[in-house]
Amino acid sequence: MSGPSDFQLTNPALKWIERRLPIMGLVHSSFIAYPTPRNLNYWWTFGAILSMMLGVQILTGVILAMHYTPEATMAFKSVESIVRDVNYGWLLRNMHASGASMFFLAVYIHMFRGLYYGSYKEPREILWILGVIIYLLMMATGFMGYVLPWGQMSFWGATVITNLFSAVPYFGESIVTLLWGGYSVGNPTLNRFFSLHYLLPFVIAGVVVLHIWALHVAGQNNPAGVDVKTEKDTVPFTPHATIKDMFGTSCFLIFYAWFIFYMPNYLGDADNYIPANPGVTPAHIVPEWYYLPFYAILRSIPNKLAGVIAMFSAIIVLAFLPWLDSAKTRSSKYRPLAKQFFWIFVVVCILLGYLGAQPPEGIYVIAGRILTACYFAYFLIVLPLLARIETPRPLPNSIADDVLAKSSGKAAPMVSTIIAIMVAGGLLFGGAQSARAEDQDVPPSVKWSFAGPFGKFDRASMQRGLKVYKEVCSACHALSYIAFRNLGDPGGPGYSTAQAAALAAEYKVKDGPNDQGEMFERPGRPADYFPSPFPNEQAARVANGGAYPPDLSLITKARSYERGFPWFIFDFFSQFQEQGPNYVSAILQGFEDKPPAGVTIPDGSYYNKYFPGHAIKMPKPLSDGQVTFDDGSPATVAQYAHDVTTFLMWTAEPHMEARKRIGLQVFVFLILFAGLMYFTKKKVWADAH
Amino acid sequence: MTTASSADHPTRRDFLFVATGAVAAVGTAAAVWPLVSQMNPDASTIAAGAPIEVDLAPIAEGQDIKVFWRGKPIYISHRTKKQIDEARSVPVASLPDPASDQSRVKEGHDQWLVVIGICTHLGCIPIAHEGNYDGFFCPCHGSQYDSSGRIRQGPAPANLPVPPYQFVSNTKIQIG
């Protein structure tokens, strides 16, 4: 990709191929002999990290598509069967779902790096614009991918985002109908989103090739921002850049693995574990964290069309950056004012992300407007102005000079940057979680045996929990994702296969049609699923005063509560994931006969301290002595609640123990590997510094 | 091309490189495993492949039925005396895939032939009661099986396989 090569082959067979298709010479000149500036820092390894993430997303995505069903009535269930039944399906799904977040995190770092070091300036304008195109494609791909699990957030995210186009004058409604393939978001929408979600990553890969091509024509920028002048300024790509990229990548993998194995739902939304329901919108619609700054901009403009234009402009403006910032000096290292404004801009983006997750009311709206103004001011006023008034500091003569000068203390700014980025990232991540601001009691944190990196399910507790479910909950609540065979699975309640089969045989299961064409009942088999108490939703509603008792299979992942700042940052480190079980256990114990003074509960509802709005349709389900345990555990509501919640945590994530066990192995491996890479990198670079 | 050239400790350097490369290779191999393993039947497919029971009472002599087990068609033939005699009179050694009729049925239930109805040539479904041997005829490439499901003529290399099954009573079998 970088012009004629002096690449020589001796093997006659390879020579024969090379004369006809010079692919080895291309690889050699692009990824082996390619001269790379010797002063690149670790922010430059994010290019390699992004390539890896694209590869990981495509690979895991192609695999998930082998098991996924893009059909409105089956999509949610097929995702659940991936994580429950497919070999390592839980791992692949976590990799893909967290992978999207990691991809965006890396791309944001990559973009901010380009911004800071002026990598968009002449002669890299096309390179930068290709990057903006990749980013736009990523946003479209990420959005459509989030729709595929067909949960509540999927459905309503799709509704809200496609409705953005209804702001277009005259044609808005027609465009939206065209996007939906119907009169509302539905099966045709899901189907085309799946098709496009599969297509776009390959388009991204194509644009990435152009991006790298443009990069190899112009050559890489570098922290000093001065051009490569002599050979002394560069090192060959292989082994120097290769090994450094691999070390950077292995460190990034450790961070990525933290989410895959220990915090798989930290970046997600509990509402997306509720199947899509076109009749009920979740209380707070929040996009994934990586869209939050733009979502905040959208919401801060009080006019529909103007809001949509502002949101898209916030991205499009990036493409004009090479001409908005006409300063000759590339690197902000030598631009004292630009450097300060850069960091202010970073903070503005993070705060916008935080606001995007907050309800659009009161102070949040005003702050959103101010920050939106700051966002655009940075591009449209600050950068053009700085180019005219700022006096840059003197540049080093060459990259080699920059490397020599750097030997003295540069650790401090690096450390502060890392801390700033970490705090910022935490804020942004957590912002997504902290949307459900309700005026209510927070469920108390319970000590669960399955919490933490080494957590395991308490088998005795699960078996008691199953008993509580069978004798009490199952009168109204289904458990339709759990088959009897699951009770004998490793990591489950610890029954043998025979015990699971005997338990199945206690149930009557509808089967058929038989040879006479009639449906019949037979004893349950291990492959059967827990039968539901009602034949359909309508029957369930009639029997329960209009309320639909939710399926309990996923309840501990489908319920959550706000943790708030700064708890969500600590949660990232402490691996706190137990909002769901805390909530379920609190609801079961939160009933009070008399509502507190001043609270009125409508007829047919009951007061519950922890239920949002306090009026719950479910009567107090458990009372002391209701279920008798064989193992002498106390027959109290507290014990019932604890046991049934433990059991329901397992039903929500049957492979949790495998996830944590493999996670530990992966961590030991990755830390060893990153350590080895570090020393290998030091050896390779020993004579380059 | 490479410039790493610390001649002082060549062995230590080489060891580091080899160790890093080896760990990377192990990691790659471990990472490939789940990517391949996911292609195997999932837990629900395996559970659905549990044994099935088939009632033989309604099958009259000379008739056969087709049932499905693990997605495969299973032929259950109630053979006539003539069919059994034909199958037993042929010299075993003269067959392309030698096997006695006795070895392909359950003792005391000689009239019942249970075979997986998938041609051993390329997987088509042979038609029962056709061909020259009172058995099965595969329409795809002309393989012919006799009344014991043994290959007699045509490109198929082996007899129709007998699935694992047992008699739970005189008129009921469990396949699987």
mmCIF file of C-alpha atoms in Angstrom, chain A residues 28 32-33 59-60 63 66-67 81 84-89 91-92 95 236 238-240 246 485 489 525-527 529 669 672-673 676-677 679-681 683-684 687-688, chain B residues 1-6 9 12-13 16-17 19-28 33-48 50-52 58:
data_model
loop_
_atom_site.group_PDB
_atom_site.id
_atom_site.type_symbol
_atom_site.label_atom_id
_atom_site.label_comp_id
_atom_site.label_asym_id
_atom_site.label_seq_id
_atom_site.Cartn_x
_atom_site.Cartn_y
_atom_site.Cartn_z
ATOM 1 C CA HIS A 28 5.380 -7.014 3.367
ATOM 2 C CA ILE A 32 6.328 -5.545 7.859
ATOM 3 C CA ALA A 33 8.720 -3.072 6.309
ATOM 4 C CA LEU A 59 -16.819 -13.645 14.187
ATOM 5 C CA THR A 60 -19.141 -13.828 17.195
ATOM 6 C CA ILE A 63 -21.889 -17.468 14.993
ATOM 7 C CA MET A 66 -26.396 -19.399 13.201
ATOM 8 C CA HIS A 67 -28.644 -19.759 16.252
ATOM 9 C CA SER A 81 -31.960 -20.439 24.007
ATOM 10 C CA ARG A 84 -29.095 -21.409 27.866
ATOM 11 C CA ASP A 85 -28.701 -24.312 25.450
ATOM 12 C CA VAL A 86 -26.022 -23.631 22.839
ATOM 13 C CA ASN A 87 -22.548 -24.808 23.835
ATOM 14 C CA TYR A 88 -20.743 -21.698 25.131
ATOM 15 C CA GLY A 89 -23.656 -19.654 23.815
ATOM 16 C CA LEU A 91 -19.945 -16.711 26.285
ATOM 17 C CA LEU A 92 -20.460 -15.815 22.649
ATOM 18 C CA MET A 95 -18.625 -11.288 23.924
ATOM 19 C CA PRO A 236 9.864 -0.956 10.885
ATOM 20 C CA THR A 238 7.234 -5.493 12.300
ATOM 21 C CA PRO A 239 8.339 -6.280 14.922
ATOM 22 C CA HIS A 240 8.182 -2.903 16.659
ATOM 23 C CA MET A 246 -0.207 -6.786 20.620
ATOM 24 C CA ARG A 485 -33.826 -31.453 32.481
ATOM 25 C CA ASP A 489 -27.649 -29.558 34.882
ATOM 26 C CA ARG A 525 -40.423 -35.774 30.394
ATOM 27 C CA PRO A 526 -37.062 -34.169 31.168
ATOM 28 C CA ALA A 527 -37.129 -32.356 27.814
ATOM 29 C CA TYR A 529 -40.624 -27.122 30.029
ATOM 30 C CA PHE A 669 -4.147 -16.525 31.268
ATOM 31 C CA LEU A 672 0.293 -13.994 32.208
ATOM 32 C CA PHE A 673 0.112 -13.246 28.507
ATOM 33 C CA LEU A 676 5.023 -11.814 28.699
ATOM 34 C CA MET A 677 4.037 -9.366 25.976
ATOM 35 C CA PHE A 679 8.772 -8.033 28.440
ATOM 36 C CA THR A 680 8.832 -9.099 24.803
ATOM 37 C CA LYS A 681 7.941 -5.580 23.775
ATOM 38 C CA LYS A 683 13.227 -6.528 24.422
ATOM 39 C CA VAL A 684 12.187 -5.697 20.888
ATOM 40 C CA ASP A 687 17.636 -0.622 20.865
ATOM 41 C CA ALA A 688 14.980 1.645 19.386
ATOM 42 C CA MET B 1 14.464 -6.326 8.747
ATOM 43 C CA THR B 2 14.332 -6.804 12.492
ATOM 44 C CA THR B 3 16.718 -4.769 14.504
ATOM 45 C CA ALA B 4 16.628 -6.524 17.871
ATOM 46 C CA SER B 5 20.234 -7.540 18.228
ATOM 47 C CA SER B 6 21.325 -7.874 21.816
ATOM 48 C CA HIS B 9 21.892 -12.631 25.942
ATOM 49 C CA ARG B 12 17.416 -15.504 27.212
ATOM 50 C CA ARG B 13 15.882 -13.370 24.507
ATOM 51 C CA LEU B 16 11.234 -15.051 26.025
ATOM 52 C CA PHE B 17 10.109 -14.969 22.401
ATOM 53 C CA ALA B 19 7.533 -18.542 25.640
ATOM 54 C CA THR B 20 5.381 -15.620 24.489
ATOM 55 C CA GLY B 21 4.671 -17.314 21.186
ATOM 56 C CA ALA B 22 3.782 -20.572 22.931
ATOM 57 C CA VAL B 23 1.397 -18.864 25.353
ATOM 58 C CA ALA B 24 -0.192 -17.002 22.443
ATOM 59 C CA ALA B 25 -0.637 -20.284 20.574
ATOM 60 C CA VAL B 26 -2.234 -21.953 23.605
ATOM 61 C CA GLY B 27 -4.565 -18.989 24.047
ATOM 62 C CA THR B 28 -5.594 -19.051 20.404
ATOM 63 C CA TRP B 33 -12.636 -24.333 21.052
ATOM 64 C CA PRO B 34 -15.913 -22.558 21.977
ATOM 65 C CA LEU B 35 -16.195 -21.228 18.431
ATOM 66 C CA VAL B 36 -16.185 -24.773 17.097
ATOM 67 C CA SER B 37 -18.040 -26.446 19.959
ATOM 68 C CA GLN B 38 -21.083 -24.190 19.482
ATOM 69 C CA MET B 39 -21.745 -25.963 16.180
ATOM 70 C CA ASN B 40 -22.543 -29.231 17.993
ATOM 71 C CA PRO B 41 -26.196 -30.007 18.859
ATOM 72 C CA ASP B 42 -27.393 -27.752 21.656
ATOM 73 C CA ALA B 43 -28.827 -29.003 24.940
ATOM 74 C CA SER B 44 -32.449 -28.817 23.789
ATOM 75 C CA THR B 45 -31.683 -30.795 20.639
ATOM 76 C CA ILE B 46 -29.943 -33.454 22.694
ATOM 77 C CA ALA B 47 -32.871 -33.581 25.132
ATOM 78 C CA ALA B 48 -35.310 -33.889 22.238
ATOM 79 C CA ALA B 50 -34.356 -38.963 23.981
ATOM 80 C CA PRO B 51 -35.646 -42.535 23.335
ATOM 81 C CA ILE B 52 -39.159 -42.939 21.908
ATOM 82 C CA PRO B 58 -51.507 -51.844 14.751
#
